[in-house]
Coordinates of C-alpha atoms in Angstrom, one line a residue:
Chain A
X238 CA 28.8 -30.2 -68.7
X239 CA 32.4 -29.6 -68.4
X240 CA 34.3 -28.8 -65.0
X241 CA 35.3 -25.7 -64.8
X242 CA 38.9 -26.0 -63.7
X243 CA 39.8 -22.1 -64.1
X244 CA 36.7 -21.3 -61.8
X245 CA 38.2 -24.2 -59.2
X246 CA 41.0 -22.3 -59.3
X247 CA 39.6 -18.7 -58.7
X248 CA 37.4 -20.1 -56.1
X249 CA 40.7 -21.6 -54.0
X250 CA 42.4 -18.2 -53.7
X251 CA 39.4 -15.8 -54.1
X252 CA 38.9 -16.0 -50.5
X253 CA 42.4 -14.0 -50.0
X254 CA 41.8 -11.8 -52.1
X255 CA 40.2 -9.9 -49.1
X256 CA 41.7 -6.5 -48.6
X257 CA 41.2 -7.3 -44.4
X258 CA 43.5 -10.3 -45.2
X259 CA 47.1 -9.0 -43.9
X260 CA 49.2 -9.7 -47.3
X261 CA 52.1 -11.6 -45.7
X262 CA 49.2 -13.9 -44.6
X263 CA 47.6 -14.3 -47.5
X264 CA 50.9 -14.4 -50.1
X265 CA 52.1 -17.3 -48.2
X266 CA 48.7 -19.1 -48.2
X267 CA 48.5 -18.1 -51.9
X268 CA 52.4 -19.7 -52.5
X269 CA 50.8 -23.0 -51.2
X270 CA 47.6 -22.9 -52.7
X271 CA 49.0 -22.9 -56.1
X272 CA 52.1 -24.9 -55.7
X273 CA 51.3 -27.4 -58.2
X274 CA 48.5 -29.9 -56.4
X275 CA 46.5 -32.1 -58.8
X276 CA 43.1 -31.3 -57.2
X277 CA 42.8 -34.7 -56.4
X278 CA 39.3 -33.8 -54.0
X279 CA 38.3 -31.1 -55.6
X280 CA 37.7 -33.0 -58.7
X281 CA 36.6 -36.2 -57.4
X282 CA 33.7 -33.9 -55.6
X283 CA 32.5 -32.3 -58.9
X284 CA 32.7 -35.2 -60.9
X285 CA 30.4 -37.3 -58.4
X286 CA 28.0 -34.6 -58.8
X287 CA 28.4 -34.6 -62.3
X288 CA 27.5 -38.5 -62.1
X289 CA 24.4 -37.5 -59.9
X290 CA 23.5 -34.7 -62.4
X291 CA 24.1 -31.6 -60.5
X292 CA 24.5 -29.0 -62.4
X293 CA 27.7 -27.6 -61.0
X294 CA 27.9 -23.8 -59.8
X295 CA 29.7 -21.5 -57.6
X296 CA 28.4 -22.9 -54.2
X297 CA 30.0 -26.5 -55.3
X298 CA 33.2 -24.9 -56.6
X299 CA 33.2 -23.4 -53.4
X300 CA 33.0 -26.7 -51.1
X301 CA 35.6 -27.9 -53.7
X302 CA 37.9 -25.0 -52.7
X303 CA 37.1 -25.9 -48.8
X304 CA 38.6 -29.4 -48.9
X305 CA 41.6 -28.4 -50.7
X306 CA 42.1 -25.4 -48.4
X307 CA 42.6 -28.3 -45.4
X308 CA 44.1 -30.7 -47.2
X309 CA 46.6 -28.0 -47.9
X310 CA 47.0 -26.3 -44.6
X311 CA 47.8 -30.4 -43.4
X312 CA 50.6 -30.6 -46.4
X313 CA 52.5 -27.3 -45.0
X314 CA 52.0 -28.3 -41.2
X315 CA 53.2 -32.0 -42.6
X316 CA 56.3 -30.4 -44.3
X317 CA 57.8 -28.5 -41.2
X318 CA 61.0 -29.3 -39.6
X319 CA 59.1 -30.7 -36.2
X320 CA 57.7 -33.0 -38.9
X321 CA 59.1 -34.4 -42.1
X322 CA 61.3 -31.2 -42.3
X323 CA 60.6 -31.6 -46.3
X324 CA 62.7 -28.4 -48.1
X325 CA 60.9 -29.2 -51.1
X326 CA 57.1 -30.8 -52.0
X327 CA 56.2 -30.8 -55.9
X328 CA 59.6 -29.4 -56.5
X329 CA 58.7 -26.6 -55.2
X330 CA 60.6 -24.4 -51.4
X331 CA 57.8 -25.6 -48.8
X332 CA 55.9 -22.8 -47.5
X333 CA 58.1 -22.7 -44.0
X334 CA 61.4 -22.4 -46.7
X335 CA 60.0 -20.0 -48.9
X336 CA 58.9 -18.2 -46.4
X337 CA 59.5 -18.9 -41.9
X338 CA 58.4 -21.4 -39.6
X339 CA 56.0 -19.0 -37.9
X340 CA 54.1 -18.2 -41.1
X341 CA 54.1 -21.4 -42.0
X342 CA 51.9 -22.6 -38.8
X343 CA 49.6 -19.8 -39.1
X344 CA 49.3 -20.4 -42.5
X345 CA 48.3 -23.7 -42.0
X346 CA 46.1 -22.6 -38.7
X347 CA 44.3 -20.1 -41.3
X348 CA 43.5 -23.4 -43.8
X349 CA 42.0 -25.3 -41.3
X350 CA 39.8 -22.1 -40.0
X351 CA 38.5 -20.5 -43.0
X352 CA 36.6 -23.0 -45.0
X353 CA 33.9 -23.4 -42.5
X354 CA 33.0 -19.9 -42.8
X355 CA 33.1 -20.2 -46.8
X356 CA 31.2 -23.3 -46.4
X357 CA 28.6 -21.4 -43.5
X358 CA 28.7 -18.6 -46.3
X359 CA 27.4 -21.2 -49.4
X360 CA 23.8 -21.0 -50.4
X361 CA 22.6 -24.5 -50.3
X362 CA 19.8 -25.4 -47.4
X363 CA 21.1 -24.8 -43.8
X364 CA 20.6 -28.5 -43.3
X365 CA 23.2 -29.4 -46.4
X366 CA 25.5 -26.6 -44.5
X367 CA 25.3 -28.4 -41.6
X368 CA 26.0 -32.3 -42.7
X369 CA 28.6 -30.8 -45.2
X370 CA 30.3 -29.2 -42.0
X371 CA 30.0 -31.9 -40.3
X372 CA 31.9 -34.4 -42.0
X373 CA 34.6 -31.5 -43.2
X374 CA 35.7 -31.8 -39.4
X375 CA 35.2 -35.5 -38.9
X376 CA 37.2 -35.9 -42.2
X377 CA 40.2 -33.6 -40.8
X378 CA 40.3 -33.1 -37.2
X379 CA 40.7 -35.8 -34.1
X380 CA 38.7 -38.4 -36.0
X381 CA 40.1 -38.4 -38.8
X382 CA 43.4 -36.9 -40.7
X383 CA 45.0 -35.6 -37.5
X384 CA 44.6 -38.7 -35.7
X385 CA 46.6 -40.1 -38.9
X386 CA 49.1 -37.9 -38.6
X387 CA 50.0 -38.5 -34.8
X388 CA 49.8 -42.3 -35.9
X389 CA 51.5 -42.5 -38.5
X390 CA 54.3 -40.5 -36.6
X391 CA 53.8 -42.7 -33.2
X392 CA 54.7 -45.7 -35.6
X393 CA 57.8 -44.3 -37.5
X394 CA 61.0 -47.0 -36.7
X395 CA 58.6 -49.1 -35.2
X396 CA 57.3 -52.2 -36.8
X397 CA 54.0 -52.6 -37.5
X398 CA 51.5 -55.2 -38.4
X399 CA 49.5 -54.6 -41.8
X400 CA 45.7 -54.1 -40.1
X401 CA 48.4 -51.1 -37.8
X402 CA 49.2 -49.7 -41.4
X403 CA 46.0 -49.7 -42.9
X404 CA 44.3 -48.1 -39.7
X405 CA 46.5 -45.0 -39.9
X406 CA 46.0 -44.8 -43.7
X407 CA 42.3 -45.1 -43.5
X408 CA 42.5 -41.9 -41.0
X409 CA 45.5 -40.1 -42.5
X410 CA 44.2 -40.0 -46.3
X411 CA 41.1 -42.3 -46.2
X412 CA 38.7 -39.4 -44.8
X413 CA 40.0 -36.9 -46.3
X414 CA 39.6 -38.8 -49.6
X415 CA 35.5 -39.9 -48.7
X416 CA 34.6 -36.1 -47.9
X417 CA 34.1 -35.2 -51.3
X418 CA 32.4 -38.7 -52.3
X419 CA 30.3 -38.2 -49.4
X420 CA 29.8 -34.2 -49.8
X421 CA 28.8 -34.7 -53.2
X422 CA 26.0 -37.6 -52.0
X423 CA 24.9 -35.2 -49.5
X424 CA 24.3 -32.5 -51.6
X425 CA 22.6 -35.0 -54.6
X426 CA 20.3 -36.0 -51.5
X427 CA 21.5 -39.0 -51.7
X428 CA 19.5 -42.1 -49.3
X429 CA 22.0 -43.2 -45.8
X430 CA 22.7 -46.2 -47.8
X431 CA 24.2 -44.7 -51.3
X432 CA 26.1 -42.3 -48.8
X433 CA 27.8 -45.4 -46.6
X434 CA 28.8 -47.0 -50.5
X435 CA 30.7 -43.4 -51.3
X436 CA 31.9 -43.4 -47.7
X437 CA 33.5 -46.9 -48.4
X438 CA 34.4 -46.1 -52.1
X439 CA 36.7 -42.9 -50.2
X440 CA 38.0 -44.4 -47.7
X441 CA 39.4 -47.6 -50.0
X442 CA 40.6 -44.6 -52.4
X443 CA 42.2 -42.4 -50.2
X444 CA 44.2 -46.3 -48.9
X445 CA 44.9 -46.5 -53.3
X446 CA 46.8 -43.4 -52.9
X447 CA 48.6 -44.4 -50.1
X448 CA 50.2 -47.5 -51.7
X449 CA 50.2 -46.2 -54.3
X450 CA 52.9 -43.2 -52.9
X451 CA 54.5 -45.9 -50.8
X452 CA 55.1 -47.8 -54.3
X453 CA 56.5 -44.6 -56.0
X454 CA 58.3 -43.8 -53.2
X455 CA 60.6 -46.9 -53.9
X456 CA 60.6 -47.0 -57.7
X457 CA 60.0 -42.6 -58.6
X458 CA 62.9 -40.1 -59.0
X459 CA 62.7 -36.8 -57.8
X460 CA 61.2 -35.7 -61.5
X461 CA 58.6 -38.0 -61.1
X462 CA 57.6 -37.2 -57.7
X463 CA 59.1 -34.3 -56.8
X464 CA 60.7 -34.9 -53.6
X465 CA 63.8 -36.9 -52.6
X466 CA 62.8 -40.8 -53.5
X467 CA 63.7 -43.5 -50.9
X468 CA 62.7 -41.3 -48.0
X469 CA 60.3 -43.6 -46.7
X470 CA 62.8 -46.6 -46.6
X471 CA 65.6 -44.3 -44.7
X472 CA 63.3 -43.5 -42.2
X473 CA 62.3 -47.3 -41.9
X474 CA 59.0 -46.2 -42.0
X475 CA 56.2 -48.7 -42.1
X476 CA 55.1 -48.6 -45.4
X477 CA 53.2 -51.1 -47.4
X478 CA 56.3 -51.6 -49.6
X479 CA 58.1 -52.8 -46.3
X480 CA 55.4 -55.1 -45.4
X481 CA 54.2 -56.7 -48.2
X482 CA 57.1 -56.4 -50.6
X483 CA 57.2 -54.3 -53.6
X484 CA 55.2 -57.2 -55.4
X485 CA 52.7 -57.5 -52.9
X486 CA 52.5 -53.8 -52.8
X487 CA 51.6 -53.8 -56.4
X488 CA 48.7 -56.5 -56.0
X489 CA 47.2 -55.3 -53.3
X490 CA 46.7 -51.8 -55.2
X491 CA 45.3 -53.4 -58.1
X492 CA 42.9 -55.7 -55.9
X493 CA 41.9 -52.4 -53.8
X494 CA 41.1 -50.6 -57.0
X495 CA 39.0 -53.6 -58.6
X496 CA 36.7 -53.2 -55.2
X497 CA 36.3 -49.2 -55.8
X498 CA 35.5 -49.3 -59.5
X499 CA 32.8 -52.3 -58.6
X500 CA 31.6 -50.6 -55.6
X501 CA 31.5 -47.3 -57.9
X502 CA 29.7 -49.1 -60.3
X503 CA 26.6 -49.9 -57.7
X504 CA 25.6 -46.5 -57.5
X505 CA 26.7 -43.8 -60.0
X506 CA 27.9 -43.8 -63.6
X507 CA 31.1 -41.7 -64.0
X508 CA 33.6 -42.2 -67.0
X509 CA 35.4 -39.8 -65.5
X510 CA 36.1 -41.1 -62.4
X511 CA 36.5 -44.2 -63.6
X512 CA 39.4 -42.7 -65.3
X513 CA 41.3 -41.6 -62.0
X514 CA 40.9 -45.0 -60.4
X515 CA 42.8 -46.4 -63.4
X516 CA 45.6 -43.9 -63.4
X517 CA 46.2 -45.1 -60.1
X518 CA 46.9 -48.3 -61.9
X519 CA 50.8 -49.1 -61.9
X520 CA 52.0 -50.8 -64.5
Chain B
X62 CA 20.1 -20.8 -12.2
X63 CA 23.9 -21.1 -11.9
X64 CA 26.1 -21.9 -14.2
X65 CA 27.4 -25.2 -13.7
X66 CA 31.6 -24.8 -13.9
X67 CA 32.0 -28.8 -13.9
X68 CA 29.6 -29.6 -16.5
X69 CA 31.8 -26.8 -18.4
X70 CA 34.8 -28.7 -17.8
X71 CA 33.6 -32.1 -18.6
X72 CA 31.9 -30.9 -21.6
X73 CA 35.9 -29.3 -22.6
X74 CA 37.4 -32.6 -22.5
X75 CA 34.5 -34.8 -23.7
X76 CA 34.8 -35.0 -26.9
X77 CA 38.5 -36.3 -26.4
X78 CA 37.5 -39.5 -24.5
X79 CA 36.5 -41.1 -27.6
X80 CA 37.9 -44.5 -28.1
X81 CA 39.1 -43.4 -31.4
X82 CA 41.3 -40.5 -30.8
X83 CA 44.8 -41.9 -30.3
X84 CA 45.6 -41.6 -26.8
X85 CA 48.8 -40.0 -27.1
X86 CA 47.4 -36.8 -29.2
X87 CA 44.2 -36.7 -26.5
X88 CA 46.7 -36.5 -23.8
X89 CA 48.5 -33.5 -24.8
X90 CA 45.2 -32.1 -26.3
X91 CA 43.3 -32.5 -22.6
X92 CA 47.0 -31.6 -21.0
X93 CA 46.1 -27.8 -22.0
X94 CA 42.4 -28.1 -22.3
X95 CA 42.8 -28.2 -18.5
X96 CA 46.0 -26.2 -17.7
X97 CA 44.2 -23.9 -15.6
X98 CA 42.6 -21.6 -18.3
X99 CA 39.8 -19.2 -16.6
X100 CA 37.2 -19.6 -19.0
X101 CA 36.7 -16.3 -20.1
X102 CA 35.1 -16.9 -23.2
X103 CA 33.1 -19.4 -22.5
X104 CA 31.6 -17.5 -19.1
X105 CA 30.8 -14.3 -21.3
X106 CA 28.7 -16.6 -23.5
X107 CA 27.0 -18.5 -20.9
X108 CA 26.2 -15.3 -18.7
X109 CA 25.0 -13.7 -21.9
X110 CA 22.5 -16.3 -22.6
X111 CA 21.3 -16.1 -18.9
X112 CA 20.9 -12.2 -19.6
X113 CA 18.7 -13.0 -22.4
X114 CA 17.0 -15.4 -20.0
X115 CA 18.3 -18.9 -21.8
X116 CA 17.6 -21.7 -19.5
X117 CA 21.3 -23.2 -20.1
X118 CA 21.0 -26.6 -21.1
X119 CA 23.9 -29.4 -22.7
X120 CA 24.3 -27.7 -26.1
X121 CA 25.0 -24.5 -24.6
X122 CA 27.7 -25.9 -23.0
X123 CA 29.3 -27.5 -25.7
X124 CA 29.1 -23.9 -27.7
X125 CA 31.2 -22.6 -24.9
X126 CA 33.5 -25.7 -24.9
X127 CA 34.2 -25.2 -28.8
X128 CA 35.3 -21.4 -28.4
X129 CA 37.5 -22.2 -25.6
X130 CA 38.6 -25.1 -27.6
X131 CA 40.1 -22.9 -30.6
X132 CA 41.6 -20.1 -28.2
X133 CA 43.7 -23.4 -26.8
X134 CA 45.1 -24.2 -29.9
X135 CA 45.9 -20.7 -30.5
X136 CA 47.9 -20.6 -27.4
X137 CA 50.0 -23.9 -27.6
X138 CA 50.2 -23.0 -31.2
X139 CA 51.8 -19.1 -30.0
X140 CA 54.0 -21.3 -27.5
X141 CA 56.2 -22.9 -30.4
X142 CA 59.5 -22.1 -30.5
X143 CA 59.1 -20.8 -33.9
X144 CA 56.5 -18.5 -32.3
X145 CA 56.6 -16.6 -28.9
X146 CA 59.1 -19.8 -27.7
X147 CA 57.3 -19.8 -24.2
X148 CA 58.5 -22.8 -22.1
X149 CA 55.5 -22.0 -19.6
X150 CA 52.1 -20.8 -19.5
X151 CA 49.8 -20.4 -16.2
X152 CA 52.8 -21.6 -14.3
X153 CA 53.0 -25.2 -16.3
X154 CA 55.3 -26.1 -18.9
X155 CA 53.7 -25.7 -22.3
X156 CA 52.9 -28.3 -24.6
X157 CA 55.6 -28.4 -26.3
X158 CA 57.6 -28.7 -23.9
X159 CA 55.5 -31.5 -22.3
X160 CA 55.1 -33.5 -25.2
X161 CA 57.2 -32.3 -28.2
X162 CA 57.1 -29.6 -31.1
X163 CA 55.0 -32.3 -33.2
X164 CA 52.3 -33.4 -30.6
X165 CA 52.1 -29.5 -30.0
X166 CA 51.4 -29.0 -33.7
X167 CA 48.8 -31.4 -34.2
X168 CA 47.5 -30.7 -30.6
X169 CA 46.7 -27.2 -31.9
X170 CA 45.6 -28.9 -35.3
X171 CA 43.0 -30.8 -33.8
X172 CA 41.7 -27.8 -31.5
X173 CA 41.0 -25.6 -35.0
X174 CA 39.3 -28.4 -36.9
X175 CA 36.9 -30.1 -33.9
X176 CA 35.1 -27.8 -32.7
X177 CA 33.3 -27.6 -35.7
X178 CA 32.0 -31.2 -35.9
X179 CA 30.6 -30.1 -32.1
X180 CA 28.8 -27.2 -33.3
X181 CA 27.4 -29.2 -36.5
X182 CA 26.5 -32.6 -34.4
X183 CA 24.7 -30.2 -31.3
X184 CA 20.7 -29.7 -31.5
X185 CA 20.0 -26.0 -32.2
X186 CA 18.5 -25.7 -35.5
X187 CA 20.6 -25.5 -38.5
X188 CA 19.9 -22.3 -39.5
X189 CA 21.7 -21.3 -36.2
X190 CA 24.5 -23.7 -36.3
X191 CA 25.2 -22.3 -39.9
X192 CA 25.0 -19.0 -38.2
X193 CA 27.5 -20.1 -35.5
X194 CA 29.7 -21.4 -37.3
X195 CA 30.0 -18.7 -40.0
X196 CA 30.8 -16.6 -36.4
X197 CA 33.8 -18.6 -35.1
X198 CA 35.6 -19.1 -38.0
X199 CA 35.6 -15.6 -38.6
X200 CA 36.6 -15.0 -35.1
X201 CA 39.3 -17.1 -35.6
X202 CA 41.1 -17.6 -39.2
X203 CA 42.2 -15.0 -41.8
X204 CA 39.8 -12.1 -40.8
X205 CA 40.3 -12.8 -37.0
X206 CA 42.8 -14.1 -34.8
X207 CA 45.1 -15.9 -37.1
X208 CA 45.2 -12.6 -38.8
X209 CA 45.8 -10.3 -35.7
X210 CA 48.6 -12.6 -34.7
X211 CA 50.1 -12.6 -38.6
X212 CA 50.3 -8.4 -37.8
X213 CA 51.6 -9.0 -34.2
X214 CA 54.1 -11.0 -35.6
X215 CA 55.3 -8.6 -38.6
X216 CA 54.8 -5.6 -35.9
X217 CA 57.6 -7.2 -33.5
X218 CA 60.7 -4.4 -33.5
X219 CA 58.7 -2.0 -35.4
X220 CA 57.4 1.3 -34.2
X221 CA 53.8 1.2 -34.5
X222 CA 50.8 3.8 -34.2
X223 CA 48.0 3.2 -31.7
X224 CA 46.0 2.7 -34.3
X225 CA 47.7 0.1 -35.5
X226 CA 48.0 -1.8 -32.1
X227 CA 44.3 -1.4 -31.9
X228 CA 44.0 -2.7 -35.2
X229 CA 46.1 -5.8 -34.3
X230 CA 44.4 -6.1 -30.7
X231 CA 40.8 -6.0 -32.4
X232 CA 41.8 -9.4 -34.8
X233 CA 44.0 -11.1 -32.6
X234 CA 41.7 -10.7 -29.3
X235 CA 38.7 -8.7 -30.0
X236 CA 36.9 -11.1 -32.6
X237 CA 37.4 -14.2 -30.3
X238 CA 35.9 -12.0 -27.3
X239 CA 33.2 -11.0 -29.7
X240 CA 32.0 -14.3 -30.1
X241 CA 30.6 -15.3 -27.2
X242 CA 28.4 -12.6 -27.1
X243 CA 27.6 -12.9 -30.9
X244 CA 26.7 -16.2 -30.4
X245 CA 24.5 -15.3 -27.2
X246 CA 22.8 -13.5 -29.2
X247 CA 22.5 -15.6 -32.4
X248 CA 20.9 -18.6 -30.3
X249 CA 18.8 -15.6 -28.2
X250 CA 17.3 -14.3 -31.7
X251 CA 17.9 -11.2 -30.7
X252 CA 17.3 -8.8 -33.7
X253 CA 20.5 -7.4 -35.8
X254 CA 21.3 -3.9 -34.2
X255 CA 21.8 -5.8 -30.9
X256 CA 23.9 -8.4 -32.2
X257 CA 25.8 -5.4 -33.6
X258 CA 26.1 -3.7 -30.1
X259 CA 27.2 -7.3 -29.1
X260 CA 29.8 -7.6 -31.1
X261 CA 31.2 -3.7 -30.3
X262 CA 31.0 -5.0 -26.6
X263 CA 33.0 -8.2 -27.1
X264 CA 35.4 -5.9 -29.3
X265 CA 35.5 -3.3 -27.0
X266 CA 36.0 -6.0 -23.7
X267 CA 38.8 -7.7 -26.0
X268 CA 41.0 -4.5 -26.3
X269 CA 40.7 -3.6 -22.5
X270 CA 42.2 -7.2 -21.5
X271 CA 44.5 -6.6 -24.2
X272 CA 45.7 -3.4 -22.5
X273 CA 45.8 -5.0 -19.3
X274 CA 48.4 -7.7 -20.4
X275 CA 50.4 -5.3 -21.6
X276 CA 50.0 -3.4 -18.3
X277 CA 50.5 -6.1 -16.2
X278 CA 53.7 -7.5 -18.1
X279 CA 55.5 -4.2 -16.7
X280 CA 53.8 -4.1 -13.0
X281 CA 53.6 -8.5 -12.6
X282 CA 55.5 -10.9 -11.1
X283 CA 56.0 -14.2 -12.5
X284 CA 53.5 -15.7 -9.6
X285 CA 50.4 -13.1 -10.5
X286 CA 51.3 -13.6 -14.1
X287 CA 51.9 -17.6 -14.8
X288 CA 54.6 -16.6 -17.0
X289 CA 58.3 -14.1 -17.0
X290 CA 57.5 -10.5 -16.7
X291 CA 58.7 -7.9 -18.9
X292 CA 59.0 -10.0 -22.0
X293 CA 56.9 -7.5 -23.7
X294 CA 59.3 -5.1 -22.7
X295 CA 62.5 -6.8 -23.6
X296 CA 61.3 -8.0 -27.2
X297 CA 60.7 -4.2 -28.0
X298 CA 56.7 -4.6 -28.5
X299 CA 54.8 -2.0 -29.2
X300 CA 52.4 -2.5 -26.2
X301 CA 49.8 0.3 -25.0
X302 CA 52.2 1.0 -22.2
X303 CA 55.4 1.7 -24.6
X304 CA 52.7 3.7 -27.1
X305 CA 50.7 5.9 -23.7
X306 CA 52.9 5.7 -21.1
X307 CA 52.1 3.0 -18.1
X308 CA 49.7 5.9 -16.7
X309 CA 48.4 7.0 -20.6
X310 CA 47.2 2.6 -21.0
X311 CA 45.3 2.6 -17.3
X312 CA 43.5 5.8 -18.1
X313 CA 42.7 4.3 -21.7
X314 CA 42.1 0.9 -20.0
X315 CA 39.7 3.1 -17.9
X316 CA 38.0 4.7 -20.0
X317 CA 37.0 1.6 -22.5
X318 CA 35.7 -0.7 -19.5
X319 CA 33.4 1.9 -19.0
X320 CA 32.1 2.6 -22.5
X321 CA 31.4 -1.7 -22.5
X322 CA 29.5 -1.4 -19.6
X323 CA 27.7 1.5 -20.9
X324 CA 27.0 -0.2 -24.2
X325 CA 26.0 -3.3 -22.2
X326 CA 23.4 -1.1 -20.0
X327 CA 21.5 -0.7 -23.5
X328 CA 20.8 -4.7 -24.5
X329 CA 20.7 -6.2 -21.2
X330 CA 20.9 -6.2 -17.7
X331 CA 23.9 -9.2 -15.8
X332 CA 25.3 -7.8 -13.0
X333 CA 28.0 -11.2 -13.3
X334 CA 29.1 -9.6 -16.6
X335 CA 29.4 -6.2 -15.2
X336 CA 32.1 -8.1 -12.3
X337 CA 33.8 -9.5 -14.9
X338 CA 34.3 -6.0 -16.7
X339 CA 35.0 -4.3 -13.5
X340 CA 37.7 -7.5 -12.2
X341 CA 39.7 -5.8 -15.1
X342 CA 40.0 -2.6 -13.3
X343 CA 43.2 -1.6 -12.1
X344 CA 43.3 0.1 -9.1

């Protein structure tokens, strides 16, 4: 059983596709959609229910295409000029440059709105609908990767302590990152306490990534990352490069990433999971 | 049985009391929660369950709170300066001009992704959560309001048919309108060719307060209005009164209140919906 990464990708723009759809709406959602984003959720969610032997079909493409949806609606919101004012994510125009502000925002609006009606739409049990809904607004909304964002932008030139930093992480990409750990538990009917372990296993993930950009954001070059490096540092943002040093930095990622493959290692099998932790791995 | 306006309004800014939520983005969040909104939607849906003979209980309310909740972000998400650049709404200063263009942003953010964690976590069965959320994220994203607004946008400085307005009106307000009746009727069980009526009524119902903005942004003062008069006017909008004439949109206006009370008459008696239709009347 193979993922089906062409299918992922019909799935994630099929949904505009929709004659209704006004085309200036959907071409801009479309631009951002396919700008270049690894998949990072998408894939983590299939391959935990490849690890739980699911059989994978539309419906879980489909919850894949959901998560990515938000977290791209958050990167173009992220991107605009009241925010990071980033011209360019992935080397690509942002979705305000390529196209305006105003579509930009309602772009964004529209990727935050839609995938509960694709996921309302899905064919599992009403009761899987309901828990994967559920934690699809916990991940993103107040609780979760807004909360992050108002954080992590409360604490720019402002020092803060290491629990501060890990606290916005853990919200910003932490949630976002257990949803499809979580999702994929839920809909492998998984017991409460397999579904707390994937929680966990997320959450310290989604933290991975985080050093992990903080790291890159030091040591890349626009090639490599495809923004402007050192961003982070001219802002005097908090980052865990700042805190810990570039060294520390670098420990604590490979320490965090020890606890996800052992806690992984409690309660699925996945080679192929196993094999994103470790490209997390800096050397 | 009455319904209780207080309980409506706690149950608005509930959720945002939660410990968790950083107090800064619950601020501005509860800052237009509470900006003296008059509850439209949520009224229609709680009257229509008390047509249908719903004893209203908690969950109800907390339905109602979750439309009203994404028509709020809509709004301080309209009010950017990349948007409609309104400094006030209802007389206040909007929330971006409160707080600042990114607290607005996330404010709105947070309003689109919530309410669906409310609607998953309340205690109807899931077979009708699934069905209600499937409802307002169609009312609201791509093939609702973020769509009518996406046309509204593109329309500005263009001469536009009536059909087309009506076209824009029916995503951009009619779908959101629809809702609470929809839902009424969702949680009622009420079979399919009423919920089909329902959702013409709320259509209809949207459109005629649709065409009374645009009446009263020519006949208004700022005090009646919350906001300056004649902007319609100035930006070159093709509002029912520029299309008809100011005479042509009150005899249209006229004409659709009566069909919804008409359609109305045929799934259910409420004399309080039937004021609300007629305190759109202009005499």
């Amino acid at each position: 059983m193979v993922i089906n990464m062409k299918r992922l990708e019909k799935e994630l723009t099929k949904f505009y596709e929709k004659a209704e759809i006004p085309q200036h709406l959907a071409a801009s959602i479309v631009y951002s959609l396919t700008a270049g984003g690894k998949r990072i959720r998408p894939l983590l969610f299939l391959k935990m229910l490849k690890a739980f032997g699911i059989p994978l079909e539309t419906p879980h493409y489909r919850v894949a295409a959901a998560v990515e949806m938000i977290h791209t609606g958050s990167l173009i919101h992220d991107d605009l000029p009241a925010m990071d004012n980033d011209d360019y994510r992935r080397g690509q125009l942002t979705n305000h440059k390529k196209f305006d502000e105003a579509t930009a925002i309602l772009a964004g609006d529209a990727l935050f709105l839609d995938p509960y009606y694709i996921l309302a739409k899905s064919s599992f049990s009403a009761p899987i609908v309901v828990a994967l809904v559920k934690e699809l607004s916990y991940a993103s909304g107040s609780l979760g990767m807004v909360a992050g964002q108002v954080l992590d932008m409360d604490g720019e030139r402002k020092v803060l302590s290491p629990v501060q930093v890990k606290d916005i992480h853990h919200l910003k990409t932490g949630r976002m990152l257990a949803f499809p750990f979580v999702a994929a538990g839920i809909i492998a009917e998984q017991p409460k306490e397999v579904i707390a372990k994937l929680r966990e296993i997320g959450q310290n993930l989604g933290l991975a990534f985080q050093i992990r950009d903080d790291i890159i954001d030091v040591t890349g070059t626009f090639e490599e990352i495809g923004k402007t490096p050192g961003k982070d540092q001219a802002e005097e943002k908090s980052t865990y490069v700042a805190l810990l040093g570039l060294q520390g930095a670098q420990e604590t990622l490979k320490q965090l990433l020890k606890t996800v493959k052992d806690d992984l290692a409690q309660v699925a099998s996945s080679a192929e999971i196993i094999e994103i932790i470790e490209s997390l791995e800096i050397k």
